[in-house]
Amino acid sequence: APNMSEGLLFAAERWEAAGRAVPLESCVVLTGDDLDPVVNYPRGVDVMDGGTLSITGHPDITSASAVSYSATTDNYNSIGTGLTRAGYPAASTLQLNGAGGAEVGPIEACSTAPHLFEILSPTTDAGGQVDNVAPSQALDVTWTGGEDFDDLVIIIESFFCPNDYRTMVLCHVSNDGSFEIPVDVMSQITWANFAMLYLTRSWKVGVDATGLPDDAAWSIRSMATVPI
């Protein structure tokens, strides 16, 4: 996934990988230097020129879904809404197409859209607000969906702005609809101006194109979020 303006899914790839390294049914709390490799753009990662990349899918999703490589920025610039797309019905066919560029040849890969997670609690009111989360209490997280996955990662991020994180909680849990984040984890969170809770999981489809490594893959993600 290119690091574009809709870069949340690119960051979520790192968050999920770090979370799935945690033993199942447990959590870790990241602060300070431990946060850096998870929340910041990975050092030493090269962006490769593959030309314009686009996704086509369900006919009801008609808005633009493409990014193009820019030699000026050595990065991908979004066209329309970029590749961060929501709303594909579960099991609908998705196709990734790459025109090819100076470093990567043409790309063609197919997959299906996963079932989406839906967070049942904590809940938001009509204004999109959640009751204050008490650090002296456990946090019950419940959800439905994501039937394609046996496990998932629950993420809590506390931050002043997107580049000023204070705490990240990663919990690797079974996809059975509920998990209680214990008090000893919640009490370690340094609460900043903003905090978000995510559920996420992805699968990968191999991508074969000239210039790409043998393990190159397209990541298709189910993700749900709520402010806390």
mmCIF file with all atom_site columns, C-alpha atoms in Angstrom:
data_model
loop_
_atom_site.group_PDB
_atom_site.id
_atom_site.type_symbol
_atom_site.label_atom_id
_atom_site.label_alt_id
_atom_site.label_comp_id
_atom_site.label_asym_id
_atom_site.label_entity_id
_atom_site.label_seq_id
_atom_site.pdbx_PDB_ins_code
_atom_site.Cartn_x
_atom_site.Cartn_y
_atom_site.Cartn_z
_atom_site.occupancy
_atom_site.B_iso_or_equiv
_atom_site.pdbx_formal_charge
_atom_site.auth_seq_id
_atom_site.auth_comp_id
_atom_site.auth_asym_id
_atom_site.auth_atom_id
_atom_site.pdbx_PDB_model_num
ATOM 1   C CA . ALA A 1 1   ? 0.000   0.000   0.000   1.00 0.00 ? 1   ALA A CA 1
ATOM 2   C CA . PRO A 1 2   ? 1.520   3.367   -0.950  1.00 0.00 ? 2   PRO A CA 1
ATOM 3   C CA . ASN A 1 3   ? 1.814   5.976   1.785   1.00 0.00 ? 3   ASN A CA 1
ATOM 4   C CA . MET A 1 4   ? -0.700  8.493   0.484   1.00 0.00 ? 4   MET A CA 1
ATOM 5   C CA . SER A 1 5   ? -2.958  11.128  1.986   1.00 0.00 ? 5   SER A CA 1
ATOM 6   C CA . GLU A 1 6   ? -5.456  8.390   2.853   1.00 0.00 ? 6   GLU A CA 1
ATOM 7   C CA . GLY A 1 7   ? -2.563  6.770   4.722   1.00 0.00 ? 7   GLY A CA 1
ATOM 8   C CA . LEU A 1 8   ? -4.530  5.199   7.576   1.00 0.00 ? 8   LEU A CA 1
ATOM 9   C CA . LEU A 1 9   ? -4.578  1.779   5.923   1.00 0.00 ? 9   LEU A CA 1
ATOM 10  C CA . PHE A 1 10  ? -0.844  1.978   5.305   1.00 0.00 ? 10  PHE A CA 1
ATOM 11  C CA . ALA A 1 11  ? -0.292  2.679   9.012   1.00 0.00 ? 11  ALA A CA 1
ATOM 12  C CA . ALA A 1 12  ? -2.787  -0.043  9.952   1.00 0.00 ? 12  ALA A CA 1
ATOM 13  C CA . GLU A 1 13  ? -0.620  -2.591  8.140   1.00 0.00 ? 13  GLU A CA 1
ATOM 14  C CA . ARG A 1 14  ? 2.170   -1.894  10.642  1.00 0.00 ? 14  ARG A CA 1
ATOM 15  C CA . TRP A 1 15  ? -0.250  -1.758  13.586  1.00 0.00 ? 15  TRP A CA 1
ATOM 16  C CA . GLU A 1 16  ? -1.755  -5.120  12.690  1.00 0.00 ? 16  GLU A CA 1
ATOM 17  C CA . ALA A 1 17  ? 1.643   -6.772  12.214  1.00 0.00 ? 17  ALA A CA 1
ATOM 18  C CA . ALA A 1 18  ? 2.791   -5.529  15.621  1.00 0.00 ? 18  ALA A CA 1
ATOM 19  C CA . GLY A 1 19  ? -0.494  -6.585  17.236  1.00 0.00 ? 19  GLY A CA 1
ATOM 20  C CA . ARG A 1 20  ? -0.480  -10.093 15.783  1.00 0.00 ? 20  ARG A CA 1
ATOM 21  C CA . ALA A 1 21  ? 3.003   -10.601 17.260  1.00 0.00 ? 21  ALA A CA 1
ATOM 22  C CA . VAL A 1 22  ? 1.393   -10.276 20.708  1.00 0.00 ? 22  VAL A CA 1
ATOM 23  C CA . PRO A 1 23  ? 0.287   -13.605 22.260  1.00 0.00 ? 23  PRO A CA 1
ATOM 24  C CA . LEU A 1 24  ? -3.377  -14.373 21.612  1.00 0.00 ? 24  LEU A CA 1
ATOM 25  C CA . GLU A 1 25  ? -5.817  -13.015 24.215  1.00 0.00 ? 25  GLU A CA 1
ATOM 26  C CA . SER A 1 26  ? -3.341  -10.473 25.560  1.00 0.00 ? 26  SER A CA 1
ATOM 27  C CA . CYS A 1 27  ? -2.332  -6.828  25.131  1.00 0.00 ? 27  CYS A CA 1
ATOM 28  C CA . VAL A 1 28  ? 0.789   -4.663  25.090  1.00 0.00 ? 28  VAL A CA 1
ATOM 29  C CA . VAL A 1 29  ? 1.103   -0.951  25.826  1.00 0.00 ? 29  VAL A CA 1
ATOM 30  C CA . LEU A 1 30  ? 3.536   1.029   23.665  1.00 0.00 ? 30  LEU A CA 1
ATOM 31  C CA . THR A 1 31  ? 4.972   4.386   24.724  1.00 0.00 ? 31  THR A CA 1
ATOM 32  C CA . GLY A 1 32  ? 8.053   6.453   23.951  1.00 0.00 ? 32  GLY A CA 1
ATOM 33  C CA . ASP A 1 33  ? 10.693  4.789   21.793  1.00 0.00 ? 33  ASP A CA 1
ATOM 34  C CA . ASP A 1 34  ? 8.631   1.593   21.524  1.00 0.00 ? 34  ASP A CA 1
ATOM 35  C CA . LEU A 1 35  ? 6.016   3.535   19.560  1.00 0.00 ? 35  LEU A CA 1
ATOM 36  C CA . ASP A 1 36  ? 8.362   4.845   16.884  1.00 0.00 ? 36  ASP A CA 1
ATOM 37  C CA . PRO A 1 37  ? 8.609   1.814   14.560  1.00 0.00 ? 37  PRO A CA 1
ATOM 38  C CA . VAL A 1 38  ? 4.856   1.231   14.767  1.00 0.00 ? 38  VAL A CA 1
ATOM 39  C CA . VAL A 1 39  ? 3.403   4.703   14.213  1.00 0.00 ? 39  VAL A CA 1
ATOM 40  C CA . ASN A 1 40  ? 6.039   6.372   12.042  1.00 0.00 ? 40  ASN A CA 1
ATOM 41  C CA . TYR A 1 41  ? 6.806   5.838   8.367   1.00 0.00 ? 41  TYR A CA 1
ATOM 42  C CA . PRO A 1 42  ? 9.281   2.930   8.247   1.00 0.00 ? 42  PRO A CA 1
ATOM 43  C CA . ARG A 1 43  ? 12.836  4.032   7.601   1.00 0.00 ? 43  ARG A CA 1
ATOM 44  C CA . GLY A 1 44  ? 14.596  2.487   4.628   1.00 0.00 ? 44  GLY A CA 1
ATOM 45  C CA . VAL A 1 45  ? 11.379  1.599   2.788   1.00 0.00 ? 45  VAL A CA 1
ATOM 46  C CA . ASP A 1 46  ? 11.558  2.580   -0.871  1.00 0.00 ? 46  ASP A CA 1
ATOM 47  C CA . VAL A 1 47  ? 8.528   3.676   -2.843  1.00 0.00 ? 47  VAL A CA 1
ATOM 48  C CA . MET A 1 48  ? 8.654   2.024   -6.275  1.00 0.00 ? 48  MET A CA 1
ATOM 49  C CA . ASP A 1 49  ? 7.347   3.551   -9.491  1.00 0.00 ? 49  ASP A CA 1
ATOM 50  C CA . GLY A 1 50  ? 4.537   1.302   -10.678 1.00 0.00 ? 50  GLY A CA 1
ATOM 51  C CA . GLY A 1 51  ? 2.662   3.977   -12.598 1.00 0.00 ? 51  GLY A CA 1
ATOM 52  C CA . THR A 1 52  ? -1.042  4.374   -11.861 1.00 0.00 ? 52  THR A CA 1
ATOM 53  C CA . LEU A 1 53  ? -2.689  1.819   -9.561  1.00 0.00 ? 53  LEU A CA 1
ATOM 54  C CA . SER A 1 54  ? -6.453  1.396   -9.500  1.00 0.00 ? 54  SER A CA 1
ATOM 55  C CA . ILE A 1 55  ? -9.089  -0.834  -7.915  1.00 0.00 ? 55  ILE A CA 1
ATOM 56  C CA . THR A 1 56  ? -12.320 -1.834  -9.595  1.00 0.00 ? 56  THR A CA 1
ATOM 57  C CA . GLY A 1 57  ? -15.077 -3.677  -7.809  1.00 0.00 ? 57  GLY A CA 1
ATOM 58  C CA . HIS A 1 58  ? -18.784 -3.700  -7.139  1.00 0.00 ? 58  HIS A CA 1
ATOM 59  C CA . PRO A 1 59  ? -20.719 -1.666  -9.748  1.00 0.00 ? 59  PRO A CA 1
ATOM 60  C CA . ASP A 1 60  ? -22.413 0.365   -7.001  1.00 0.00 ? 60  ASP A CA 1
ATOM 61  C CA . ILE A 1 61  ? -18.998 1.797   -5.996  1.00 0.00 ? 61  ILE A CA 1
ATOM 62  C CA . THR A 1 62  ? -18.536 4.292   -8.799  1.00 0.00 ? 62  THR A CA 1
ATOM 63  C CA . SER A 1 63  ? -16.231 6.991   -7.389  1.00 0.00 ? 63  SER A CA 1
ATOM 64  C CA . ALA A 1 64  ? -12.603 7.171   -8.490  1.00 0.00 ? 64  ALA A CA 1
ATOM 65  C CA . SER A 1 65  ? -10.228 4.745   -6.843  1.00 0.00 ? 65  SER A CA 1
ATOM 66  C CA . ALA A 1 66  ? -6.698  5.262   -8.091  1.00 0.00 ? 66  ALA A CA 1
ATOM 67  C CA . VAL A 1 67  ? -3.265  6.589   -7.160  1.00 0.00 ? 67  VAL A CA 1
ATOM 68  C CA . SER A 1 68  ? -0.399  7.597   -9.426  1.00 0.00 ? 68  SER A CA 1
ATOM 69  C CA . TYR A 1 69  ? 3.356   7.748   -8.869  1.00 0.00 ? 69  TYR A CA 1
ATOM 70  C CA . SER A 1 70  ? 4.979   11.181  -8.836  1.00 0.00 ? 70  SER A CA 1
ATOM 71  C CA . ALA A 1 71  ? 8.687   11.463  -9.582  1.00 0.00 ? 71  ALA A CA 1
ATOM 72  C CA . THR A 1 72  ? 8.635   14.911  -7.947  1.00 0.00 ? 72  THR A CA 1
ATOM 73  C CA . THR A 1 73  ? 7.675   13.579  -4.518  1.00 0.00 ? 73  THR A CA 1
ATOM 74  C CA . ASP A 1 74  ? 8.877   9.975   -5.050  1.00 0.00 ? 74  ASP A CA 1
ATOM 75  C CA . ASN A 1 75  ? 5.525   8.888   -3.711  1.00 0.00 ? 75  ASN A CA 1
ATOM 76  C CA . TYR A 1 76  ? 1.969   8.151   -4.771  1.00 0.00 ? 76  TYR A CA 1
ATOM 77  C CA . ASN A 1 77  ? -0.554  10.946  -5.138  1.00 0.00 ? 77  ASN A CA 1
ATOM 78  C CA . SER A 1 78  ? -4.248  10.108  -4.905  1.00 0.00 ? 78  SER A CA 1
ATOM 79  C CA . ILE A 1 79  ? -6.635  10.559  -7.797  1.00 0.00 ? 79  ILE A CA 1
ATOM 80  C CA . GLY A 1 80  ? -10.155 11.157  -6.515  1.00 0.00 ? 80  GLY A CA 1
ATOM 81  C CA . THR A 1 81  ? -10.463 9.204   -3.276  1.00 0.00 ? 81  THR A CA 1
ATOM 82  C CA . GLY A 1 82  ? -7.315  7.089   -3.663  1.00 0.00 ? 82  GLY A CA 1
ATOM 83  C CA . LEU A 1 83  ? -7.174  3.390   -2.847  1.00 0.00 ? 83  LEU A CA 1
ATOM 84  C CA . THR A 1 84  ? -8.654  3.750   0.636   1.00 0.00 ? 84  THR A CA 1
ATOM 85  C CA . ARG A 1 85  ? -12.160 2.674   -0.303  1.00 0.00 ? 85  ARG A CA 1
ATOM 86  C CA . ALA A 1 86  ? -15.059 1.644   1.882   1.00 0.00 ? 86  ALA A CA 1
ATOM 87  C CA . GLY A 1 87  ? -18.402 0.071   1.180   1.00 0.00 ? 87  GLY A CA 1
ATOM 88  C CA . TYR A 1 88  ? -17.568 -2.927  -0.993  1.00 0.00 ? 88  TYR A CA 1
ATOM 89  C CA . PRO A 1 89  ? -20.137 -5.636  -0.194  1.00 0.00 ? 89  PRO A CA 1
ATOM 90  C CA . ALA A 1 90  ? -18.682 -8.736  1.453   1.00 0.00 ? 90  ALA A CA 1
ATOM 91  C CA . ALA A 1 91  ? -17.495 -11.380 -1.013  1.00 0.00 ? 91  ALA A CA 1
ATOM 92  C CA . SER A 1 92  ? -17.760 -8.993  -3.980  1.00 0.00 ? 92  SER A CA 1
ATOM 93  C CA . THR A 1 93  ? -14.938 -9.240  -6.497  1.00 0.00 ? 93  THR A CA 1
ATOM 94  C CA . LEU A 1 94  ? -12.105 -6.716  -6.372  1.00 0.00 ? 94  LEU A CA 1
ATOM 95  C CA . GLN A 1 95  ? -9.437  -6.225  -9.025  1.00 0.00 ? 95  GLN A CA 1
ATOM 96  C CA . LEU A 1 96  ? -6.123  -4.418  -8.614  1.00 0.00 ? 96  LEU A CA 1
ATOM 97  C CA . ASN A 1 97  ? -4.655  -3.020  -11.824 1.00 0.00 ? 97  ASN A CA 1
ATOM 98  C CA . GLY A 1 98  ? -1.278  -1.372  -12.286 1.00 0.00 ? 98  GLY A CA 1
ATOM 99  C CA . ALA A 1 99  ? -0.271  0.372   -15.486 1.00 0.00 ? 99  ALA A CA 1
ATOM 100 C CA . GLY A 1 100 ? 3.409   -0.246  -14.813 1.00 0.00 ? 100 GLY A CA 1
ATOM 101 C CA . GLY A 1 101 ? 6.148   2.312   -14.424 1.00 0.00 ? 101 GLY A CA 1
ATOM 102 C CA . ALA A 1 102 ? 9.904   2.758   -14.438 1.00 0.00 ? 102 ALA A CA 1
ATOM 103 C CA . GLU A 1 103 ? 10.520  0.178   -11.680 1.00 0.00 ? 103 GLU A CA 1
ATOM 104 C CA . VAL A 1 104 ? 7.500   -2.119  -11.609 1.00 0.00 ? 104 VAL A CA 1
ATOM 105 C CA . GLY A 1 105 ? 5.793   -3.786  -14.554 1.00 0.00 ? 105 GLY A CA 1
ATOM 106 C CA . PRO A 1 106 ? 2.036   -4.076  -15.146 1.00 0.00 ? 106 PRO A CA 1
ATOM 107 C CA . ILE A 1 107 ? 0.026   -5.526  -12.237 1.00 0.00 ? 107 ILE A CA 1
ATOM 108 C CA . GLU A 1 108 ? -3.180  -7.532  -12.280 1.00 0.00 ? 108 GLU A CA 1
ATOM 109 C CA . ALA A 1 109 ? -4.561  -9.259  -9.184  1.00 0.00 ? 109 ALA A CA 1
ATOM 110 C CA . CYS A 1 110 ? -8.019  -10.362 -8.037  1.00 0.00 ? 110 CYS A CA 1
ATOM 111 C CA . SER A 1 111 ? -9.560  -10.923 -4.610  1.00 0.00 ? 111 SER A CA 1
ATOM 112 C CA . THR A 1 112 ? -12.851 -10.582 -2.767  1.00 0.00 ? 112 THR A CA 1
ATOM 113 C CA . ALA A 1 113 ? -13.947 -8.036  -0.182  1.00 0.00 ? 113 ALA A CA 1
ATOM 114 C CA . PRO A 1 114 ? -13.965 -9.276  3.432   1.00 0.00 ? 114 PRO A CA 1
ATOM 115 C CA . HIS A 1 115 ? -16.927 -9.077  5.802   1.00 0.00 ? 115 HIS A CA 1
ATOM 116 C CA . LEU A 1 116 ? -16.715 -5.824  7.738   1.00 0.00 ? 116 LEU A CA 1
ATOM 117 C CA . PHE A 1 117 ? -16.393 -5.511  11.495  1.00 0.00 ? 117 PHE A CA 1
ATOM 118 C CA . GLU A 1 118 ? -19.055 -3.501  13.324  1.00 0.00 ? 118 GLU A CA 1
ATOM 119 C CA . ILE A 1 119 ? -18.254 -2.210  16.815  1.00 0.00 ? 119 ILE A CA 1
ATOM 120 C CA . LEU A 1 120 ? -21.181 -2.682  19.226  1.00 0.00 ? 120 LEU A CA 1
ATOM 121 C CA . SER A 1 121 ? -19.463 -1.230  22.298  1.00 0.00 ? 121 SER A CA 1
ATOM 122 C CA . PRO A 1 122 ? -18.192 1.218   23.280  1.00 0.00 ? 122 PRO A CA 1
ATOM 123 C CA . THR A 1 123 ? -20.985 3.106   21.531  1.00 0.00 ? 123 THR A CA 1
ATOM 124 C CA . THR A 1 124 ? -21.336 6.673   20.320  1.00 0.00 ? 124 THR A CA 1
ATOM 125 C CA . ASP A 1 125 ? -24.284 9.006   20.764  1.00 0.00 ? 125 ASP A CA 1
ATOM 126 C CA . ALA A 1 126 ? -25.985 10.942  17.970  1.00 0.00 ? 126 ALA A CA 1
ATOM 127 C CA . GLY A 1 127 ? -23.173 13.479  18.067  1.00 0.00 ? 127 GLY A CA 1
ATOM 128 C CA . GLY A 1 128 ? -20.507 10.819  17.587  1.00 0.00 ? 128 GLY A CA 1
ATOM 129 C CA . GLN A 1 129 ? -19.296 11.049  21.186  1.00 0.00 ? 129 GLN A CA 1
ATOM 130 C CA . VAL A 1 130 ? -18.508 8.217   23.602  1.00 0.00 ? 130 VAL A CA 1
ATOM 131 C CA . ASP A 1 131 ? -18.894 8.384   27.363  1.00 0.00 ? 131 ASP A CA 1
ATOM 132 C CA . ASN A 1 132 ? -15.557 8.996   29.060  1.00 0.00 ? 132 ASN A CA 1
ATOM 133 C CA . VAL A 1 133 ? -13.476 5.841   29.363  1.00 0.00 ? 133 VAL A CA 1
ATOM 134 C CA . ALA A 1 134 ? -12.433 5.398   32.980  1.00 0.00 ? 134 ALA A CA 1
ATOM 135 C CA . PRO A 1 135 ? -8.757  4.409   33.325  1.00 0.00 ? 135 PRO A CA 1
ATOM 136 C CA . SER A 1 136 ? -9.617  2.722   36.624  1.00 0.00 ? 136 SER A CA 1
ATOM 137 C CA . GLN A 1 137 ? -11.959 0.271   34.914  1.00 0.00 ? 137 GLN A CA 1
ATOM 138 C CA . ALA A 1 138 ? -11.655 -2.470  32.332  1.00 0.00 ? 138 ALA A CA 1
ATOM 139 C CA . LEU A 1 139 ? -13.007 -1.644  28.867  1.00 0.00 ? 139 LEU A CA 1
ATOM 140 C CA . ASP A 1 140 ? -15.478 -4.075  27.321  1.00 0.00 ? 140 ASP A CA 1
ATOM 141 C CA . VAL A 1 141 ? -15.210 -4.199  23.526  1.00 0.00 ? 141 VAL A CA 1
ATOM 142 C CA . THR A 1 142 ? -17.900 -6.080  21.606  1.00 0.00 ? 142 THR A CA 1
ATOM 143 C CA . TRP A 1 143 ? -18.422 -6.463  17.875  1.00 0.00 ? 143 TRP A CA 1
ATOM 144 C CA . THR A 1 144 ? -19.962 -8.443  15.049  1.00 0.00 ? 144 THR A CA 1
ATOM 145 C CA . GLY A 1 145 ? -18.729 -9.296  11.553  1.00 0.00 ? 145 GLY A CA 1
ATOM 146 C CA . GLY A 1 146 ? -15.333 -10.190 10.185  1.00 0.00 ? 146 GLY A CA 1
ATOM 147 C CA . GLU A 1 147 ? -16.460 -13.769 9.627   1.00 0.00 ? 147 GLU A CA 1
ATOM 148 C CA . ASP A 1 148 ? -13.488 -14.376 7.338   1.00 0.00 ? 148 ASP A CA 1
ATOM 149 C CA . PHE A 1 149 ? -11.002 -14.137 10.223  1.00 0.00 ? 149 PHE A CA 1
ATOM 150 C CA . ASP A 1 150 ? -10.285 -16.298 13.281  1.00 0.00 ? 150 ASP A CA 1
ATOM 151 C CA . ASP A 1 151 ? -8.481  -13.471 15.078  1.00 0.00 ? 151 ASP A CA 1
ATOM 152 C CA . LEU A 1 152 ? -8.162  -9.687  14.957  1.00 0.00 ? 152 LEU A CA 1
ATOM 153 C CA . VAL A 1 153 ? -6.268  -6.795  16.503  1.00 0.00 ? 153 VAL A CA 1
ATOM 154 C CA . ILE A 1 154 ? -7.862  -4.200  18.800  1.00 0.00 ? 154 ILE A CA 1
ATOM 155 C CA . ILE A 1 155 ? -5.975  -0.905  18.778  1.00 0.00 ? 155 ILE A CA 1
ATOM 156 C CA . ILE A 1 156 ? -6.288  2.115   21.050  1.00 0.00 ? 156 ILE A CA 1
ATOM 157 C CA . GLU A 1 157 ? -4.282  5.173   20.050  1.00 0.00 ? 157 GLU A CA 1
ATOM 158 C CA . SER A 1 158 ? -4.022  8.313   22.165  1.00 0.00 ? 158 SER A CA 1
ATOM 159 C CA . PHE A 1 159 ? -2.573  11.365  20.428  1.00 0.00 ? 159 PHE A CA 1
ATOM 160 C CA . PHE A 1 160 ? -2.420  15.168  20.340  1.00 0.00 ? 160 PHE A CA 1
ATOM 161 C CA . CYS A 1 161 ? -2.192  15.212  16.539  1.00 0.00 ? 161 CYS A CA 1
ATOM 162 C CA . PRO A 1 162 ? -1.447  12.524  13.920  1.00 0.00 ? 162 PRO A CA 1
ATOM 163 C CA . ASN A 1 163 ? 2.315   12.938  14.437  1.00 0.00 ? 163 ASN A CA 1
ATOM 164 C CA . ASP A 1 164 ? 2.292   13.293  18.215  1.00 0.00 ? 164 ASP A CA 1
ATOM 165 C CA . TYR A 1 165 ? 1.293   9.962   19.739  1.00 0.00 ? 165 TYR A CA 1
ATOM 166 C CA . ARG A 1 166 ? 1.360   9.319   23.476  1.00 0.00 ? 166 ARG A CA 1
ATOM 167 C CA . THR A 1 167 ? 0.198   5.725   23.877  1.00 0.00 ? 167 THR A CA 1
ATOM 168 C CA . MET A 1 168 ? -0.835  2.809   21.698  1.00 0.00 ? 168 MET A CA 1
ATOM 169 C CA . VAL A 1 169 ? -2.494  -0.336  23.020  1.00 0.00 ? 169 VAL A CA 1
ATOM 170 C CA . LEU A 1 170 ? -2.402  -3.472  20.850  1.00 0.00 ? 170 LEU A CA 1
ATOM 171 C CA . CYS A 1 171 ? -4.557  -6.480  21.789  1.00 0.00 ? 171 CYS A CA 1
ATOM 172 C CA . HIS A 1 172 ? -4.439  -9.713  19.786  1.00 0.00 ? 172 HIS A CA 1
ATOM 173 C CA . VAL A 1 173 ? -7.754  -11.496 20.332  1.00 0.00 ? 173 VAL A CA 1
ATOM 174 C CA . SER A 1 174 ? -9.948  -14.283 18.984  1.00 0.00 ? 174 SER A CA 1
ATOM 175 C CA . ASN A 1 175 ? -12.786 -13.201 16.729  1.00 0.00 ? 175 ASN A CA 1
ATOM 176 C CA . ASP A 1 176 ? -15.525 -14.338 19.106  1.00 0.00 ? 176 ASP A CA 1
ATOM 177 C CA . GLY A 1 177 ? -17.347 -11.027 19.466  1.00 0.00 ? 177 GLY A CA 1
ATOM 178 C CA . SER A 1 178 ? -16.026 -9.703  22.780  1.00 0.00 ? 178 SER A CA 1
ATOM 179 C CA . PHE A 1 179 ? -12.870 -8.887  24.694  1.00 0.00 ? 179 PHE A CA 1
ATOM 180 C CA . GLU A 1 180 ? -12.248 -7.106  27.992  1.00 0.00 ? 180 GLU A CA 1
ATOM 181 C CA . ILE A 1 181 ? -9.185  -4.860  27.998  1.00 0.00 ? 181 ILE A CA 1
ATOM 182 C CA . PRO A 1 182 ? -8.027  -5.241  31.609  1.00 0.00 ? 182 PRO A CA 1
ATOM 183 C CA . VAL A 1 183 ? -7.572  -2.465  34.158  1.00 0.00 ? 183 VAL A CA 1
ATOM 184 C CA . ASP A 1 184 ? -3.803  -2.913  34.300  1.00 0.00 ? 184 ASP A CA 1
ATOM 185 C CA . VAL A 1 185 ? -3.679  -2.058  30.575  1.00 0.00 ? 185 VAL A CA 1
ATOM 186 C CA . MET A 1 186 ? -6.180  0.817   30.649  1.00 0.00 ? 186 MET A CA 1
ATOM 187 C CA . SER A 1 187 ? -4.395  2.435   33.591  1.00 0.00 ? 187 SER A CA 1
ATOM 188 C CA . GLN A 1 188 ? -1.181  2.718   31.559  1.00 0.00 ? 188 GLN A CA 1
ATOM 189 C CA . ILE A 1 189 ? -2.710  4.901   28.847  1.00 0.00 ? 189 ILE A CA 1
ATOM 190 C CA . THR A 1 190 ? -1.564  8.525   28.785  1.00 0.00 ? 190 THR A CA 1
ATOM 191 C CA . TRP A 1 191 ? -4.704  10.280  27.582  1.00 0.00 ? 191 TRP A CA 1
ATOM 192 C CA . ALA A 1 192 ? -4.101  13.100  25.112  1.00 0.00 ? 192 ALA A CA 1
ATOM 193 C CA . ASN A 1 193 ? -6.484  15.334  23.141  1.00 0.00 ? 193 ASN A CA 1
ATOM 194 C CA . PHE A 1 194 ? -7.794  12.501  20.999  1.00 0.00 ? 194 PHE A CA 1
ATOM 195 C CA . ALA A 1 195 ? -8.198  8.756   21.290  1.00 0.00 ? 195 ALA A CA 1
ATOM 196 C CA . MET A 1 196 ? -9.494  6.180   18.824  1.00 0.00 ? 196 MET A CA 1
ATOM 197 C CA . LEU A 1 197 ? -10.309 2.493   19.066  1.00 0.00 ? 197 LEU A CA 1
ATOM 198 C CA . TYR A 1 198 ? -9.940  0.247   15.996  1.00 0.00 ? 198 TYR A CA 1
ATOM 199 C CA . LEU A 1 199 ? -10.699 -3.346  15.108  1.00 0.00 ? 199 LEU A CA 1
ATOM 200 C CA . THR A 1 200 ? -8.718  -4.590  12.138  1.00 0.00 ? 200 THR A CA 1
ATOM 201 C CA . ARG A 1 201 ? -7.628  -7.661  10.234  1.00 0.00 ? 201 ARG A CA 1
ATOM 202 C CA . SER A 1 202 ? -6.495  -8.299  6.679   1.00 0.00 ? 202 SER A CA 1
ATOM 203 C CA . TRP A 1 203 ? -5.636  -11.004 4.232   1.00 0.00 ? 203 TRP A CA 1
ATOM 204 C CA . LYS A 1 204 ? -3.037  -10.862 1.502   1.00 0.00 ? 204 LYS A CA 1
ATOM 205 C CA . VAL A 1 205 ? -3.080  -11.814 -2.158  1.00 0.00 ? 205 VAL A CA 1
ATOM 206 C CA . GLY A 1 206 ? 0.197   -12.407 -3.945  1.00 0.00 ? 206 GLY A CA 1
ATOM 207 C CA . VAL A 1 207 ? 1.113   -9.915  -6.678  1.00 0.00 ? 207 VAL A CA 1
ATOM 208 C CA . ASP A 1 208 ? 3.423   -11.027 -9.483  1.00 0.00 ? 208 ASP A CA 1
ATOM 209 C CA . ALA A 1 209 ? 5.010   -8.266  -11.524 1.00 0.00 ? 209 ALA A CA 1
ATOM 210 C CA . THR A 1 210 ? 8.429   -7.454  -12.929 1.00 0.00 ? 210 THR A CA 1
ATOM 211 C CA . GLY A 1 211 ? 10.478  -5.545  -10.367 1.00 0.00 ? 211 GLY A CA 1
ATOM 212 C CA . LEU A 1 212 ? 8.522   -6.690  -7.297  1.00 0.00 ? 212 LEU A CA 1
ATOM 213 C CA . PRO A 1 213 ? 9.985   -9.072  -4.691  1.00 0.00 ? 213 PRO A CA 1
ATOM 214 C CA . ASP A 1 214 ? 8.714   -12.657 -4.674  1.00 0.00 ? 214 ASP A CA 1
ATOM 215 C CA . ASP A 1 215 ? 6.668   -12.064 -1.516  1.00 0.00 ? 215 ASP A CA 1
ATOM 216 C CA . ALA A 1 216 ? 4.929   -8.906  -2.782  1.00 0.00 ? 216 ALA A CA 1
ATOM 217 C CA . ALA A 1 217 ? 1.285   -8.867  -1.744  1.00 0.00 ? 217 ALA A CA 1
ATOM 218 C CA . TRP A 1 218 ? -1.910  -6.847  -1.931  1.00 0.00 ? 218 TRP A CA 1
ATOM 219 C CA . SER A 1 219 ? -3.460  -6.335  1.510   1.00 0.00 ? 219 SER A CA 1
ATOM 220 C CA . ILE A 1 220 ? -7.268  -6.310  1.753   1.00 0.00 ? 220 ILE A CA 1
ATOM 221 C CA . ARG A 1 221 ? -8.494  -5.062  5.117   1.00 0.00 ? 221 ARG A CA 1
ATOM 222 C CA . SER A 1 222 ? -11.603 -5.066  7.281   1.00 0.00 ? 222 SER A CA 1
ATOM 223 C CA . MET A 1 223 ? -11.509 -2.172  9.752   1.00 0.00 ? 223 MET A CA 1
ATOM 224 C CA . ALA A 1 224 ? -13.914 -0.439  12.130  1.00 0.00 ? 224 ALA A CA 1
ATOM 225 C CA . THR A 1 225 ? -13.281 2.533   14.394  1.00 0.00 ? 225 THR A CA 1
ATOM 226 C CA . VAL A 1 226 ? -14.895 4.600   17.130  1.00 0.00 ? 226 VAL A CA 1
ATOM 227 C CA . PRO A 1 227 ? -13.630 7.624   19.126  1.00 0.00 ? 227 PRO A CA 1
ATOM 228 C CA . ILE A 1 228 ? -13.193 7.005   22.842  1.00 0.00 ? 228 ILE A CA 1
#
